[in-house]
Amino acid sequence: MALSVHLLRPWQKLLVGSTASVMTSKWSRCSSVLSGNRVRMVEKSPNSTDPETSQGVCTIHGKQQQQATPISRAVFPPQAVFKRRFSALCGSSEVQEGALIMEKVCLNEAARMVEVEWSGGGVSRFPYVWLRDNCQCPQCFNPDSRSRLVLMLDLDVNVSPVRVEVQGGSSLSVEWPDGHQSQYDRHWLRERCFSTQALSERQRDWHRKTQLWGADLAHNLPKADFPALLTDDRALYDFLIRLDSVGLVLVQNVPCDVGQVEKLANRVAFLKQTCFGKDFEVVTKMNPSDLAFTSVQLGLHMDLPSYNYTPGVQMLHCIEQTTGEGGDNSLVDGFNAASQLKEENPDAFRLLTTVKVNFNYVGTDHHKYFFRTRQNVISLDDQGEVQSITYMDLSRSSILDLPADLVQPFYDALKAFNTIMYLPRNCLSLKMAAGELIIFDNTRTLHGRSAYSPDSGTRHLQGGYMDWDEIYSRMRAIKADLGIED
Ligand code: OGA
Ligand code: ZN
Ligand code: ZN
C-alpha cells in the first residue's frame, strides 16, 4: 500500500521492513521504477546509530510523525565548499577536496528530498526524482558513452526512496521501492548541489569572460605563433582563451601558401563549410559572387548574417598583400560599440535589440544559394547582456518589415550604432603582411577593408570559418587532458 504521508525525522536511524521484491533482470528492474511501490517501514529507537558506519541512516516511516524543521541552511560557507569553480568550460571537473565527508543523511518526505549533511557544515538537498533519474549504476547509466539509460518513459517521477545511508562518509546509498540500489559518490553529488550558492556559482560560469577593447588594442594585440599552435596543446588552449575573451587574435609565422586555415581549423576540429565551400580565396575575381572578391572598400560587417547558423569564427590568412595603398583591415569590438550605444542612446539600443532586420544572400559560388534570415542587429541573452551582433550593409534586405513610422527611427538607430563603430577610439586598423592571419569572433568583432588598386600586385587572402561549439569543446577537452586549473 502506498504511503500517503511521509515525514522527516532528521538524522535518526530507522529500520527498513521491506516488502519490495528485488527484481533480477535488467529490464524488469528499470521498468519497475514505473510502479512506485512503497514499502512498509518499522521505526527503530530514535537514538540508535548504525553500528557499521556510524553514519546517518534513515528511511521513511508509515505513520504520522512530528514534522521536521525544514533545513534552511543549505547555503555553504564559501571557504568550505567549491574551492574551485565548476567552469562551464569544463563542466564535469572533479572537486579537489580531501576532507569532504558526508556526515549524515536523511529523507525529507515533505520536500521529497534526500538531505546530506557535510562534515564542513552545510546541507545539500537532492530531490528524489533527480536521484532516481541519475542513478549511476550500469543498468541506469552507460559509463562508456556517459549516457543515461533510464528512459523518461520508464521513470516514475513520484518515486521515493525506502532507505538511504551514508557508506564510509563517501558514498550515498539509496534503496528504491522495487529493490533497486543506487550509489552516489560524495564529489559527484557536491558538484551537482542545488544550493543557492552552488546555483549562482554555476550560473556565473556560463557567462563568457568578455574583455572589451577599442582602437588602442593595436598596441597590445593578442598574438599567437602558428607553428606552436600546430604542435602545442597548451599554446592552442591559451590562444582559444584569448579568442573567446577578446574576440581577435593575430597569428604570425604562417607559411605563405594555401591550406593553412584548414590546418589551424583541424587542430581545433574542422572548418565550417558554407556557400563558399570548405575555404575561400579572397582575390579580385571576374564575376565575383561577393564584394569581398573585388578591390572595393568593404564597410564594417560580419560574414554571412543571412545564415541562421552563422559561422562563429572567421580566419583570414594573408598569403600576399598589395604593394600599393589600401588593403588594410579595420576591426571593431561590436560588444564595446553596443555598450557605448546603450549608454549614449538607449532608444537606439532598444530599437536595435527589438526590431528584426531581414538579410538576404543570393548567388552562385560553391553552389547556387538563396539565404534569408531575420535578426536583431544587437541580440541579448536571457540576462539582458549583448550576445551577438548581426551587421552587414551589403546583404541587409530592402524589405523592411516595419510600420512606416518606425523606419526613420530605425535608420537613426542604425546610423548611431555605425557612427560609434567608426569612431577612431573604437576602430582599429591593421594591414596584414604576408604570413599573418587574423582570427576573430564573427558574431562580435566586425571587420572591413579599405579599397586597394588591383594594379598594385596581387592581394591574396585565404578565408575559412569555424563554429564556437567546436572551439569550446576542444578547449574543455584540452583543459581536462592537461589538468589546467582556472
Ligand atoms: C571577407 C572580407 C576582407 C579583406 O572575405 O569576408 O571581409 O581584407 N575580406 O579582403
Ligand atoms: Zn541504477
Ligand atoms: Zn568579410
mmCIF file of C-alpha atoms in Angstrom, residues 62-393:
data_model
loop_
_atom_site.group_PDB
_atom_site.id
_atom_site.type_symbol
_atom_site.label_atom_id
_atom_site.label_comp_id
_atom_site.label_asym_id
_atom_site.label_seq_id
_atom_site.Cartn_x
_atom_site.Cartn_y
_atom_site.Cartn_z
ATOM 1 C CA GLY A 62 4.467 4.977 7.592
ATOM 2 C CA LYS A 63 2.840 6.819 10.440
ATOM 3 C CA GLN A 64 2.371 10.467 11.002
ATOM 4 C CA GLN A 65 5.432 11.802 12.795
ATOM 5 C CA GLN A 66 6.441 15.126 14.099
ATOM 6 C CA GLN A 67 7.213 17.378 11.128
ATOM 7 C CA ALA A 68 10.877 18.130 10.988
ATOM 8 C CA THR A 69 12.100 21.652 10.909
ATOM 9 C CA PRO A 70 12.999 22.286 7.283
ATOM 10 C CA ILE A 71 16.718 22.652 6.882
ATOM 11 C CA SER A 72 17.185 26.198 5.764
ATOM 12 C CA ARG A 73 20.965 26.447 5.921
ATOM 13 C CA ALA A 74 21.511 24.870 2.557
ATOM 14 C CA VAL A 75 23.972 27.632 1.650
ATOM 15 C CA PHE A 76 27.540 26.582 2.273
ATOM 16 C CA PRO A 77 30.220 28.668 3.826
ATOM 17 C CA PRO A 78 32.132 29.622 0.675
ATOM 18 C CA GLN A 79 35.524 28.622 2.059
ATOM 19 C CA ALA A 80 34.300 25.121 2.824
ATOM 20 C CA VAL A 81 32.776 24.324 -0.492
ATOM 21 C CA PHE A 82 33.508 24.949 -4.149
ATOM 22 C CA LYS A 83 37.118 25.886 -3.746
ATOM 23 C CA ARG A 84 37.184 25.624 -7.488
ATOM 24 C CA ARG A 85 34.603 26.983 -9.774
ATOM 25 C CA PHE A 86 32.846 24.438 -11.928
ATOM 26 C CA SER A 87 33.530 26.330 -15.052
ATOM 27 C CA ALA A 88 31.206 25.888 -17.984
ATOM 28 C CA LEU A 89 34.432 25.471 -19.846
ATOM 29 C CA CYS A 90 34.961 22.216 -18.003
ATOM 30 C CA GLY A 91 31.588 21.325 -16.576
ATOM 31 C CA SER A 92 32.446 17.942 -15.150
ATOM 32 C CA SER A 93 35.654 18.712 -13.306
ATOM 33 C CA GLU A 94 36.289 16.901 -10.040
ATOM 34 C CA VAL A 95 36.180 18.701 -6.739
ATOM 35 C CA GLN A 96 39.624 18.517 -5.135
ATOM 36 C CA GLU A 97 38.501 18.412 -1.548
ATOM 37 C CA GLY A 98 40.158 15.742 0.523
ATOM 38 C CA ALA A 99 38.124 16.415 3.639
ATOM 39 C CA LEU A 100 34.737 16.231 2.010
ATOM 40 C CA ILE A 101 32.778 13.810 4.171
ATOM 41 C CA MET A 102 29.082 13.089 4.292
ATOM 42 C CA GLU A 103 28.198 13.068 7.990
ATOM 43 C CA LYS A 104 24.519 12.241 7.916
ATOM 44 C CA VAL A 105 21.726 11.634 5.522
ATOM 45 C CA CYS A 106 18.001 11.808 5.911
ATOM 46 C CA LEU A 107 14.783 11.752 3.953
ATOM 47 C CA ASN A 108 12.670 14.874 3.943
ATOM 48 C CA GLU A 109 9.383 13.458 2.773
ATOM 49 C CA ALA A 110 7.580 16.788 2.847
ATOM 50 C CA ALA A 111 10.033 18.249 0.358
ATOM 51 C CA ARG A 112 10.652 14.878 -1.341
ATOM 52 C CA MET A 113 14.390 15.308 -1.000
ATOM 53 C CA VAL A 114 17.343 13.427 0.424
ATOM 54 C CA GLU A 115 19.284 15.707 2.732
ATOM 55 C CA VAL A 116 23.017 15.240 3.145
ATOM 56 C CA GLU A 117 24.882 16.935 5.965
ATOM 57 C CA TRP A 118 28.553 17.576 5.220
ATOM 58 C CA SER A 119 31.474 17.439 7.604
ATOM 59 C CA GLY A 120 32.465 21.049 6.909
ATOM 60 C CA GLY A 121 28.948 22.234 7.691
ATOM 61 C CA GLY A 122 26.061 22.799 5.361
ATOM 62 C CA VAL A 123 23.373 20.558 3.994
ATOM 63 C CA SER A 124 22.709 19.606 0.387
ATOM 64 C CA ARG A 125 19.211 18.627 -0.686
ATOM 65 C CA PHE A 126 18.788 16.237 -3.573
ATOM 66 C CA PRO A 127 15.258 15.711 -4.951
ATOM 67 C CA TYR A 128 14.108 12.097 -5.030
ATOM 68 C CA VAL A 129 13.180 12.131 -8.700
ATOM 69 C CA TRP A 130 16.537 13.623 -9.658
ATOM 70 C CA LEU A 131 18.412 10.956 -7.699
ATOM 71 C CA ARG A 132 16.439 8.164 -9.319
ATOM 72 C CA ASP A 133 16.868 9.671 -12.787
ATOM 73 C CA ASN A 134 20.606 9.981 -12.240
ATOM 74 C CA CYS A 135 21.427 6.614 -10.731
ATOM 75 C CA GLN A 136 24.954 5.820 -11.869
ATOM 76 C CA CYS A 137 24.701 2.024 -11.791
ATOM 77 C CA PRO A 138 25.408 0.139 -15.030
ATOM 78 C CA GLN A 139 21.708 -0.566 -15.513
ATOM 79 C CA CYS A 140 20.851 3.108 -15.415
ATOM 80 C CA PHE A 141 23.955 4.741 -16.855
ATOM 81 C CA ASN A 142 26.391 3.682 -19.553
ATOM 82 C CA PRO A 143 29.870 4.814 -18.480
ATOM 83 C CA ASP A 144 31.480 4.375 -21.913
ATOM 84 C CA SER A 145 29.149 6.760 -23.678
ATOM 85 C CA ARG A 146 28.438 8.684 -20.460
ATOM 86 C CA SER A 147 24.767 8.356 -21.254
ATOM 87 C CA ARG A 148 21.664 7.876 -19.183
ATOM 88 C CA LEU A 149 19.950 4.581 -19.871
ATOM 89 C CA VAL A 150 16.849 5.376 -17.827
ATOM 90 C CA LEU A 151 14.134 6.460 -20.225
ATOM 91 C CA MET A 152 11.614 9.101 -19.210
ATOM 92 C CA LEU A 153 9.128 6.564 -20.498
ATOM 93 C CA ASP A 154 10.008 4.333 -17.535
ATOM 94 C CA LEU A 155 10.754 6.923 -14.886
ATOM 95 C CA ASP A 156 8.272 7.237 -12.045
ATOM 96 C CA VAL A 157 8.599 10.932 -11.265
ATOM 97 C CA ASN A 158 6.834 10.358 -7.934
ATOM 98 C CA VAL A 159 9.214 7.678 -6.729
ATOM 99 C CA SER A 160 10.504 7.895 -3.144
ATOM 100 C CA PRO A 161 13.452 6.038 -1.612
ATOM 101 C CA VAL A 162 12.728 3.456 1.025
ATOM 102 C CA ARG A 163 16.131 3.702 2.650
ATOM 103 C CA VAL A 164 19.163 5.932 2.488
ATOM 104 C CA GLU A 165 22.503 5.643 4.184
ATOM 105 C CA VAL A 166 25.993 7.004 4.064
ATOM 106 C CA GLN A 167 28.733 4.465 3.497
ATOM 107 C CA GLY A 168 32.132 5.343 4.872
ATOM 108 C CA GLY A 169 31.360 9.041 4.644
ATOM 109 C CA SER A 170 31.997 8.978 0.930
ATOM 110 C CA SER A 171 29.052 7.337 -0.748
ATOM 111 C CA LEU A 172 25.320 7.854 -0.513
ATOM 112 C CA SER A 173 23.399 4.641 -0.857
ATOM 113 C CA VAL A 174 19.725 4.742 -1.793
ATOM 114 C CA GLU A 175 17.280 1.868 -1.969
ATOM 115 C CA TRP A 176 14.180 2.282 -4.098
ATOM 116 C CA PRO A 177 10.774 0.620 -3.677
ATOM 117 C CA ASP A 178 11.485 -2.010 -6.340
ATOM 118 C CA GLY A 179 14.694 -3.008 -4.557
ATOM 119 C CA HIS A 180 16.943 -1.132 -6.964
ATOM 120 C CA GLN A 181 20.075 0.186 -5.235
ATOM 121 C CA SER A 182 21.839 3.398 -6.188
ATOM 122 C CA GLN A 183 25.220 4.706 -5.016
ATOM 123 C CA TYR A 184 26.306 8.316 -5.381
ATOM 124 C CA ASP A 185 29.852 9.490 -4.804
ATOM 125 C CA ARG A 186 30.298 12.497 -2.499
ATOM 126 C CA HIS A 187 32.240 14.560 -5.072
ATOM 127 C CA TRP A 188 29.738 13.717 -7.776
ATOM 128 C CA LEU A 189 26.929 14.884 -5.519
ATOM 129 C CA ARG A 190 28.708 18.006 -4.374
ATOM 130 C CA GLU A 191 29.303 19.099 -7.967
ATOM 131 C CA ARG A 192 25.585 18.844 -8.547
ATOM 132 C CA CYS A 193 24.487 20.621 -5.380
ATOM 133 C CA PHE A 194 21.236 22.571 -5.673
ATOM 134 C CA SER A 195 22.050 25.198 -3.024
ATOM 135 C CA THR A 196 21.526 28.833 -3.893
ATOM 136 C CA GLN A 197 25.251 29.405 -3.699
ATOM 137 C CA ALA A 198 26.089 26.464 -5.937
ATOM 138 C CA LEU A 199 23.477 27.531 -8.464
ATOM 139 C CA SER A 200 24.822 31.058 -8.605
ATOM 140 C CA GLU A 201 28.420 29.778 -8.888
ATOM 141 C CA ARG A 202 27.405 27.623 -11.811
ATOM 142 C CA GLN A 203 25.360 30.422 -13.339
ATOM 143 C CA ARG A 204 28.418 32.687 -13.293
ATOM 144 C CA ASP A 205 30.431 30.064 -15.100
ATOM 145 C CA TRP A 206 28.091 30.134 -18.071
ATOM 146 C CA HIS A 207 28.943 33.739 -18.672
ATOM 147 C CA ARG A 208 31.602 34.491 -21.229
ATOM 148 C CA LYS A 209 34.565 36.309 -19.799
ATOM 149 C CA THR A 210 34.490 39.138 -22.276
ATOM 150 C CA GLN A 211 37.242 41.739 -22.402
ATOM 151 C CA LEU A 212 36.025 44.842 -24.243
ATOM 152 C CA TRP A 213 38.533 46.753 -26.368
ATOM 153 C CA GLY A 214 39.000 49.826 -28.529
ATOM 154 C CA ALA A 215 41.483 51.001 -31.144
ATOM 155 C CA ASP A 216 44.343 51.001 -28.644
ATOM 156 C CA LEU A 217 44.258 47.199 -28.684
ATOM 157 C CA ALA A 218 46.532 47.710 -31.707
ATOM 158 C CA HIS A 219 49.397 48.323 -29.215
ATOM 159 C CA ASN A 220 48.612 45.171 -27.316
ATOM 160 C CA LEU A 221 47.165 42.853 -29.903
ATOM 161 C CA PRO A 222 46.791 39.248 -28.736
ATOM 162 C CA LYS A 223 49.259 37.250 -30.796
ATOM 163 C CA ALA A 224 49.986 33.590 -31.391
ATOM 164 C CA ASP A 225 52.723 31.671 -33.158
ATOM 165 C CA PHE A 226 51.350 29.407 -35.892
ATOM 166 C CA PRO A 227 53.917 26.566 -35.565
ATOM 167 C CA ALA A 228 53.297 26.468 -31.802
ATOM 168 C CA LEU A 229 49.544 26.261 -32.356
ATOM 169 C CA LEU A 230 50.071 23.219 -34.583
ATOM 170 C CA THR A 231 52.180 21.322 -32.073
ATOM 171 C CA ASP A 232 51.499 22.545 -28.553
ATOM 172 C CA ASP A 233 48.085 21.944 -26.961
ATOM 173 C CA ARG A 234 48.730 24.428 -24.174
ATOM 174 C CA ALA A 235 49.558 27.145 -26.722
ATOM 175 C CA LEU A 236 46.396 26.242 -28.617
ATOM 176 C CA TYR A 237 44.345 26.457 -25.418
ATOM 177 C CA ASP A 238 45.777 29.853 -24.444
ATOM 178 C CA PHE A 239 45.130 31.095 -27.971
ATOM 179 C CA LEU A 240 41.495 29.958 -27.863
ATOM 180 C CA ILE A 241 41.023 31.568 -24.453
ATOM 181 C CA ARG A 242 42.141 34.906 -25.937
ATOM 182 C CA LEU A 243 39.962 34.393 -28.985
ATOM 183 C CA ASP A 244 36.986 33.850 -26.671
ATOM 184 C CA SER A 245 37.612 36.756 -24.321
ATOM 185 C CA VAL A 246 38.970 39.371 -26.750
ATOM 186 C CA GLY A 247 37.396 38.144 -29.981
ATOM 187 C CA LEU A 248 40.513 38.839 -32.053
ATOM 188 C CA VAL A 249 43.978 37.267 -32.322
ATOM 189 C CA LEU A 250 46.782 37.882 -34.804
ATOM 190 C CA VAL A 251 48.547 34.652 -35.749
ATOM 191 C CA GLN A 252 52.104 35.018 -37.040
ATOM 192 C CA ASN A 253 54.642 32.882 -38.858
ATOM 193 C CA VAL A 254 52.073 31.244 -41.083
ATOM 194 C CA PRO A 255 53.503 29.712 -44.287
ATOM 195 C CA CYS A 256 52.590 31.791 -47.337
ATOM 196 C CA ASP A 257 50.616 29.196 -49.201
ATOM 197 C CA VAL A 258 47.053 27.964 -49.252
ATOM 198 C CA GLY A 259 45.765 25.331 -46.827
ATOM 199 C CA GLN A 260 46.881 26.986 -43.587
ATOM 200 C CA VAL A 261 43.406 27.976 -42.366
ATOM 201 C CA GLU A 262 42.405 24.358 -42.753
ATOM 202 C CA LYS A 263 45.489 23.219 -40.816
ATOM 203 C CA LEU A 264 44.615 25.533 -37.963
ATOM 204 C CA ALA A 265 40.955 24.539 -38.029
ATOM 205 C CA ASN A 266 41.920 20.869 -37.976
ATOM 206 C CA ARG A 267 43.888 21.448 -34.781
ATOM 207 C CA VAL A 268 40.652 22.659 -33.217
ATOM 208 C CA ALA A 269 38.124 20.449 -35.011
ATOM 209 C CA PHE A 270 37.402 21.236 -38.658
ATOM 210 C CA LEU A 271 36.402 24.049 -40.992
ATOM 211 C CA LYS A 272 32.765 25.009 -41.168
ATOM 212 C CA GLN A 273 31.603 24.670 -44.733
ATOM 213 C CA THR A 274 29.477 27.425 -46.234
ATOM 214 C CA CYS A 275 28.219 28.521 -49.626
ATOM 215 C CA PHE A 276 31.861 29.448 -50.376
ATOM 216 C CA GLY A 277 32.859 25.813 -49.902
ATOM 217 C CA LYS A 278 35.355 24.489 -47.360
ATOM 218 C CA ASP A 279 37.523 27.599 -47.521
ATOM 219 C CA PHE A 280 37.710 30.509 -49.961
ATOM 220 C CA GLU A 281 40.188 32.706 -51.806
ATOM 221 C CA VAL A 282 39.808 36.458 -51.265
ATOM 222 C CA VAL A 283 41.211 37.838 -54.522
ATOM 223 C CA THR A 284 39.773 40.091 -57.217
ATOM 224 C CA LYS A 285 37.729 37.819 -59.448
ATOM 225 C CA MET A 286 35.778 38.137 -62.653
ATOM 226 C CA ASN A 287 32.039 37.898 -61.948
ATOM 227 C CA PRO A 288 32.500 37.999 -58.189
ATOM 228 C CA SER A 289 29.802 36.346 -56.079
ATOM 229 C CA ASP A 290 30.660 38.726 -53.229
ATOM 230 C CA LEU A 291 32.119 42.230 -52.968
ATOM 231 C CA ALA A 292 34.968 40.745 -50.931
ATOM 232 C CA PHE A 293 36.210 39.286 -54.222
ATOM 233 C CA THR A 294 36.713 42.770 -55.692
ATOM 234 C CA SER A 295 39.079 45.559 -54.664
ATOM 235 C CA VAL A 296 36.421 47.978 -53.379
ATOM 236 C CA GLN A 297 36.143 49.167 -49.795
ATOM 237 C CA LEU A 298 34.230 46.806 -47.521
ATOM 238 C CA GLY A 299 32.378 48.560 -44.720
ATOM 239 C CA LEU A 300 32.437 47.077 -41.233
ATOM 240 C CA HIS A 301 30.491 43.840 -41.305
ATOM 241 C CA MET A 302 30.173 40.296 -40.145
ATOM 242 C CA ASP A 303 30.217 37.467 -42.675
ATOM 243 C CA LEU A 304 27.094 35.566 -43.661
ATOM 244 C CA PRO A 305 24.442 37.265 -41.497
ATOM 245 C CA SER A 306 21.909 35.609 -43.767
ATOM 246 C CA TYR A 307 22.690 32.230 -42.141
ATOM 247 C CA ASN A 308 20.694 31.141 -39.121
ATOM 248 C CA TYR A 309 23.764 29.166 -38.075
ATOM 249 C CA THR A 310 26.198 31.972 -38.772
ATOM 250 C CA PRO A 311 29.855 30.921 -38.618
ATOM 251 C CA GLY A 312 31.136 31.687 -35.126
ATOM 252 C CA VAL A 313 34.704 32.499 -36.070
ATOM 253 C CA GLN A 314 36.395 33.728 -39.232
ATOM 254 C CA MET A 315 40.028 33.337 -40.264
ATOM 255 C CA LEU A 316 41.683 35.484 -42.919
ATOM 256 C CA HIS A 317 45.191 34.400 -43.848
ATOM 257 C CA CYS A 318 47.309 36.876 -45.806
ATOM 258 C CA ILE A 319 49.233 34.953 -48.445
ATOM 259 C CA GLU A 320 50.110 38.025 -50.470
ATOM 260 C CA GLN A 321 49.459 41.683 -49.648
ATOM 261 C CA THR A 322 49.053 44.511 -52.143
ATOM 262 C CA THR A 323 52.235 46.530 -52.600
ATOM 263 C CA GLY A 324 50.180 49.704 -53.078
ATOM 264 C CA GLU A 325 47.931 51.756 -50.854
ATOM 265 C CA GLY A 326 44.916 50.199 -49.170
ATOM 266 C CA GLY A 327 44.004 46.642 -48.390
ATOM 267 C CA ASP A 328 44.077 47.446 -44.659
ATOM 268 C CA ASN A 329 41.611 45.709 -42.407
ATOM 269 C CA SER A 330 39.505 47.634 -39.929
ATOM 270 C CA LEU A 331 38.341 45.791 -36.822
ATOM 271 C CA VAL A 332 35.867 46.854 -34.153
ATOM 272 C CA ASP A 333 34.635 45.267 -30.957
ATOM 273 C CA GLY A 334 30.895 45.192 -31.635
ATOM 274 C CA PHE A 335 30.143 44.436 -27.958
ATOM 275 C CA ASN A 336 32.018 47.567 -26.924
ATOM 276 C CA ALA A 337 30.235 49.645 -29.576
ATOM 277 C CA ALA A 338 26.869 48.232 -28.427
ATOM 278 C CA SER A 339 27.610 49.079 -24.804
ATOM 279 C CA GLN A 340 28.503 52.658 -25.812
ATOM 280 C CA LEU A 341 25.268 52.889 -27.788
ATOM 281 C CA LYS A 342 23.295 51.670 -24.790
ATOM 282 C CA GLU A 343 24.919 54.342 -22.643
ATOM 283 C CA GLU A 344 24.677 57.226 -25.105
ATOM 284 C CA ASN A 345 21.476 56.448 -26.945
ATOM 285 C CA PRO A 346 19.241 53.988 -25.065
ATOM 286 C CA ASP A 347 16.369 54.431 -27.502
ATOM 287 C CA ALA A 348 18.561 53.434 -30.432
ATOM 288 C CA PHE A 349 19.860 50.481 -28.424
ATOM 289 C CA ARG A 350 16.317 49.385 -27.633
ATOM 290 C CA LEU A 351 15.306 49.574 -31.286
ATOM 291 C CA LEU A 352 18.292 47.562 -32.477
ATOM 292 C CA THR A 353 17.682 44.919 -29.833
ATOM 293 C CA THR A 354 13.986 44.572 -30.667
ATOM 294 C CA VAL A 355 13.465 45.297 -34.369
ATOM 295 C CA LYS A 356 14.063 42.388 -36.736
ATOM 296 C CA VAL A 357 16.033 43.088 -39.888
ATOM 297 C CA ASN A 358 15.958 40.859 -42.970
ATOM 298 C CA PHE A 359 19.217 39.717 -44.513
ATOM 299 C CA ASN A 360 19.359 38.090 -47.948
ATOM 300 C CA TYR A 361 22.178 36.435 -49.801
ATOM 301 C CA VAL A 362 21.523 35.133 -53.278
ATOM 302 C CA GLY A 363 24.033 33.941 -55.857
ATOM 303 C CA THR A 364 26.296 31.165 -57.031
ATOM 304 C CA ASP A 365 29.664 30.192 -55.612
ATOM 305 C CA HIS A 366 30.280 26.662 -54.392
ATOM 306 C CA HIS A 367 26.692 26.073 -55.478
ATOM 307 C CA LYS A 368 23.609 28.152 -56.249
ATOM 308 C CA TYR A 369 22.293 29.613 -52.995
ATOM 309 C CA PHE A 370 19.445 31.696 -51.598
ATOM 310 C CA PHE A 371 19.715 32.522 -47.918
ATOM 311 C CA ARG A 372 17.440 34.671 -45.845
ATOM 312 C CA THR A 373 17.201 35.382 -42.156
ATOM 313 C CA ARG A 374 15.552 37.812 -39.823
ATOM 314 C CA GLN A 375 17.741 39.047 -36.971
ATOM 315 C CA ASN A 376 18.103 41.734 -34.337
ATOM 316 C CA VAL A 377 21.159 43.839 -35.098
ATOM 317 C CA ILE A 378 22.048 43.534 -31.414
ATOM 318 C CA SER A 379 20.907 40.305 -29.734
ATOM 319 C CA LEU A 380 20.660 39.989 -25.979
ATOM 320 C CA ASP A 381 20.844 36.857 -23.869
ATOM 321 C CA ASP A 382 18.344 35.969 -21.163
ATOM 322 C CA GLN A 383 20.292 38.115 -18.698
ATOM 323 C CA GLY A 384 19.990 41.170 -20.969
ATOM 324 C CA GLU A 385 23.688 41.026 -21.920
ATOM 325 C CA VAL A 386 24.770 41.563 -25.524
ATOM 326 C CA GLN A 387 25.168 38.136 -27.066
ATOM 327 C CA SER A 388 25.839 38.810 -30.729
ATOM 328 C CA ILE A 389 25.947 41.500 -33.372
ATOM 329 C CA THR A 390 24.431 40.950 -36.809
ATOM 330 C CA TYR A 391 25.584 43.713 -39.075
ATOM 331 C CA MET A 392 26.262 43.920 -42.796
ATOM 332 C CA ASP A 393 25.220 46.703 -45.150
#
